[in-house]
Structure formats: structure tokens, C-alpha cells
Amino acid sequence: MRLPRPRGPLSSHLVTLLREPVRRDRALDDVAATAVREAETVLADEDVQLGLLIVQELSHDGLDGVDDGWERSPDVVSARAVLEDAVEAELRAEVAPAVQQILAEARRDPATAIFALTDDAEGPSLAGHLQRLATRRELEEFLVHRSILQLREADGHTWLIPRLTGRPKAALVEVQSDEYGGGRLERMHAHMYADTLLAAGLDPEYGRYLDQVPATTLALHTTARMFGQQRRLRGATAGHLAGVEATSSMPNRRVAAAVRRLGLGDRAAAYFDEHVVADAVHEQVVVRDLCGGLVEQEPALLEDVVFGVLSCLLLDARMATAVLDAWETGSSSLLAEQPDRLGAVG
Ligand SMILES: [Fe+2]
Ligand SMILES: [Fe+2]
């Protein structure tokens, strides 16, 4: 991935620093803390979310022209913790009342309680709008938003596998194996999404559209990685995946219909068709065997499982609201491509 265009002091500091050979930079911690302090909400702050994505990228794809050694730099590790702790704290505060509301029921029957949450998921239906009303341009914008997640589909949750044993581990491996195409590249979901982008005339390179993707969408990506890479958050990671899988089948049916209605064809729809079928199974395996099995082994994780589910639903709803609000006023839901739009320095 290319280094993205900065969106404020934190991402600007990182983009400049990471071009240099690995060295100590004691200022980074302060820059990260200031960005967190000055953000109205870290979940939707352009500079915080982009800064977090940049440091997380060091543990995933890496960044063009950036020394891989930066991943282990104590200053980068520390800044990442500052950002992720702030994101986690805000998420916990946002969903705390809903977590408490469902906890007693979840103790009796975790799977039923999780399905009740995902079935009742509030928030505007982005997929419903796409199916019925969206223009071709809106559908393309939607594909660009999702490109940041889907071209690296499943990776965030895969970090959880080595932290599990027994039934929950077998369940997660089963689901992730499907996500990665069961060993067949052409069935790998990330690869299928690249095919969708190509069929829509868009660029399938990961990160190609990063500069246009706003924080409310980046937060879906950074949160999955933040959960997945911390053993402490294994309950939340499982719950987050349950949120993803259990709200996927029906919306993907709608998006597949939108893709066909707008003339993009079967090849572009194949990714969405696949999820209608696959995720009807995945939601059962993830909710019952991964989450249920994990809570059976470690009952103390129940609260975090519920926290993970609700975090996923909250961020999905925020993203959908932001996109639909923009479209309602006739605007683009993406960030403009001009370099100075956000006062950034390059
Ligand atoms: Fe998938
Ligand atoms: Fe899935």
C-alpha cells in the first residue's frame, strides 16, 4: 500500500516519520495523545482513524517505501496502544447500556441473545437503498467503501485462531477456511471482491481508494484488527465476527440485486451471491460454536462477546447513516480527491 495522504497532524507526522530509517521518535506518543484528546469522537475522526490504519498496516500489508522494522519500534507500538485504547474506551462507553440490558438473557442462552441483537439491529438499510433506488454512481461508491475491508476480508478475525482451543477453534477454522476459498484462489472472498471491482470498472488494488474512504468506514476495518490482535479481546473478536456474519446474508442478497439492476452483471454479483449462501451457514457456526463454545470454556468472556457484537452493529449503522445522509443531499459519500481538502500536508 502507498502511504496515504495525511488528514491532520497525526497522520502527517506518521507519513513523514515512516519514510525515514527506523529510529526513536519520542514525540509520536504525544502527537497520538493530542489527536485523541482533540477528537470529538475517535470513531469518526479522520486523522485518528487514518493514523491507526497506518500503524496497523505495518503488521499487515506493510507500506511502500517504509522499513518493515517500524512495526516493532517502541514508539509506534506505544502510539498504536494510545489510539486503540481510545477507540476501545469510546466503543465500550457507547454500547455499555445495551450490553447491560442483554446480559442476563445472554447468560441463560448466549446464542439466542446474540441472534436477538443481530435480528433487531437498528440503523438505516444501506442494502435496501441500493436494491431499490441507488444510482450506478452510488453503487460504485459503495464498492469503493467496502474495498478497504473486503480486499483483506477475514484477516482481522484470523488473528484469533491461535488463541483458541477445542470447539471454538474448530468453528473459527471452518468459517475462515471458507473465507479463504478452501484453498482455491478463485473462491477466496477477497479475490472474488477484486473480481467485482474489475467487473464494475474499478481498481482492485488494496488501498487504491484509501484517500477517498472516510473515517466512519475505516473504523470498521481498524476495529476488527484491533480486536483480533489482542488476546485480551478474544471475546470481543468472536462477538464482532458474529455481528459481521449474522447481518450479512440478507443485505448481500439485496446488494446482488442492485448489482444486476444496474447492469454490472453476474460476474460482479458473484461475491454477493456467495455471501447469501455462505453466511447463512457461517452465522450459525460463529454464534453457536465459536461464541457459544468460547463462553462455555470461559464464562467470564460473555460480556466481551456481547460488546463485540454491539460494536460491529454500531459501526455498521454509523457508516450506513453517513453514506445515506450524503446521498440524500446529492453529495458524494467519499472524500474529495483534492490534496488540500482537509488542510493536509503531503
Ligand atoms: Fe466472506
Ligand atoms: Fe462469512
mmCIF file with all atom_site columns, C-alpha atoms in Angstrom, residues 28 41 57-58 73-74 77 108 111 121 126 131 147 151 188 193 228 250 273-274 315 338:
data_model
loop_
_atom_site.group_PDB
_atom_site.id
_atom_site.type_symbol
_atom_site.label_atom_id
_atom_site.label_alt_id
_atom_site.label_comp_id
_atom_site.label_asym_id
_atom_site.label_entity_id
_atom_site.label_seq_id
_atom_site.pdbx_PDB_ins_code
_atom_site.Cartn_x
_atom_site.Cartn_y
_atom_site.Cartn_z
_atom_site.occupancy
_atom_site.B_iso_or_equiv
_atom_site.pdbx_formal_charge
_atom_site.auth_seq_id
_atom_site.auth_comp_id
_atom_site.auth_asym_id
_atom_site.auth_atom_id
_atom_site.pdbx_PDB_model_num
ATOM 1  C CA . LEU A 1 28  ? 4.969   10.341  18.390 1.00 0.00 ? 28  LEU A CA 1
ATOM 2  C CA . THR A 1 41  ? -15.170 11.164  18.576 1.00 0.00 ? 41  THR A CA 1
ATOM 3  C CA . GLU A 1 57  ? -0.760  -1.634  8.233  1.00 0.00 ? 57  GLU A CA 1
ATOM 4  C CA . LEU A 1 58  ? 2.798   -2.192  9.487  1.00 0.00 ? 58  LEU A CA 1
ATOM 5  C CA . SER A 1 73  ? 9.532   0.400   17.071 1.00 0.00 ? 73  SER A CA 1
ATOM 6  C CA . PRO A 1 74  ? 8.624   1.071   20.732 1.00 0.00 ? 74  PRO A CA 1
ATOM 7  C CA . VAL A 1 77  ? 3.831   0.288   19.406 1.00 0.00 ? 77  VAL A CA 1
ATOM 8  C CA . ARG A 1 108 ? -29.180 -18.026 30.071 1.00 0.00 ? 108 ARG A CA 1
ATOM 9  C CA . ALA A 1 111 ? -26.822 -17.838 21.018 1.00 0.00 ? 111 ALA A CA 1
ATOM 10 C CA . ALA A 1 121 ? -30.157 -4.374  14.510 1.00 0.00 ? 121 ALA A CA 1
ATOM 11 C CA . LEU A 1 126 ? -27.943 0.778   3.062  1.00 0.00 ? 126 LEU A CA 1
ATOM 12 C CA . GLN A 1 131 ? -31.516 -2.594  -4.096 1.00 0.00 ? 131 GLN A CA 1
ATOM 13 C CA . SER A 1 147 ? -12.928 -2.221  -0.890 1.00 0.00 ? 147 SER A CA 1
ATOM 14 C CA . LEU A 1 151 ? -9.909  -6.846  -0.257 1.00 0.00 ? 151 LEU A CA 1
ATOM 15 C CA . MET A 1 188 ? -11.292 -16.652 -1.862 1.00 0.00 ? 188 MET A CA 1
ATOM 16 C CA . TYR A 1 193 ? -14.323 -8.953  -4.335 1.00 0.00 ? 193 TYR A CA 1
ATOM 17 C CA . GLY A 1 228 ? -8.135  -9.568  16.597 1.00 0.00 ? 228 GLY A CA 1
ATOM 18 C CA . MET A 1 250 ? -29.972 -10.769 3.608  1.00 0.00 ? 250 MET A CA 1
ATOM 19 C CA . ASP A 1 273 ? -24.353 -14.261 -4.182 1.00 0.00 ? 273 ASP A CA 1
ATOM 20 C CA . GLU A 1 274 ? -21.657 -16.273 -2.414 1.00 0.00 ? 274 GLU A CA 1
ATOM 21 C CA . LEU A 1 315 ? -20.106 0.937   13.445 1.00 0.00 ? 315 LEU A CA 1
ATOM 22 C CA . GLN A 1 338 ? -8.081  17.230  -3.787 1.00 0.00 ? 338 GLN A CA 1
#
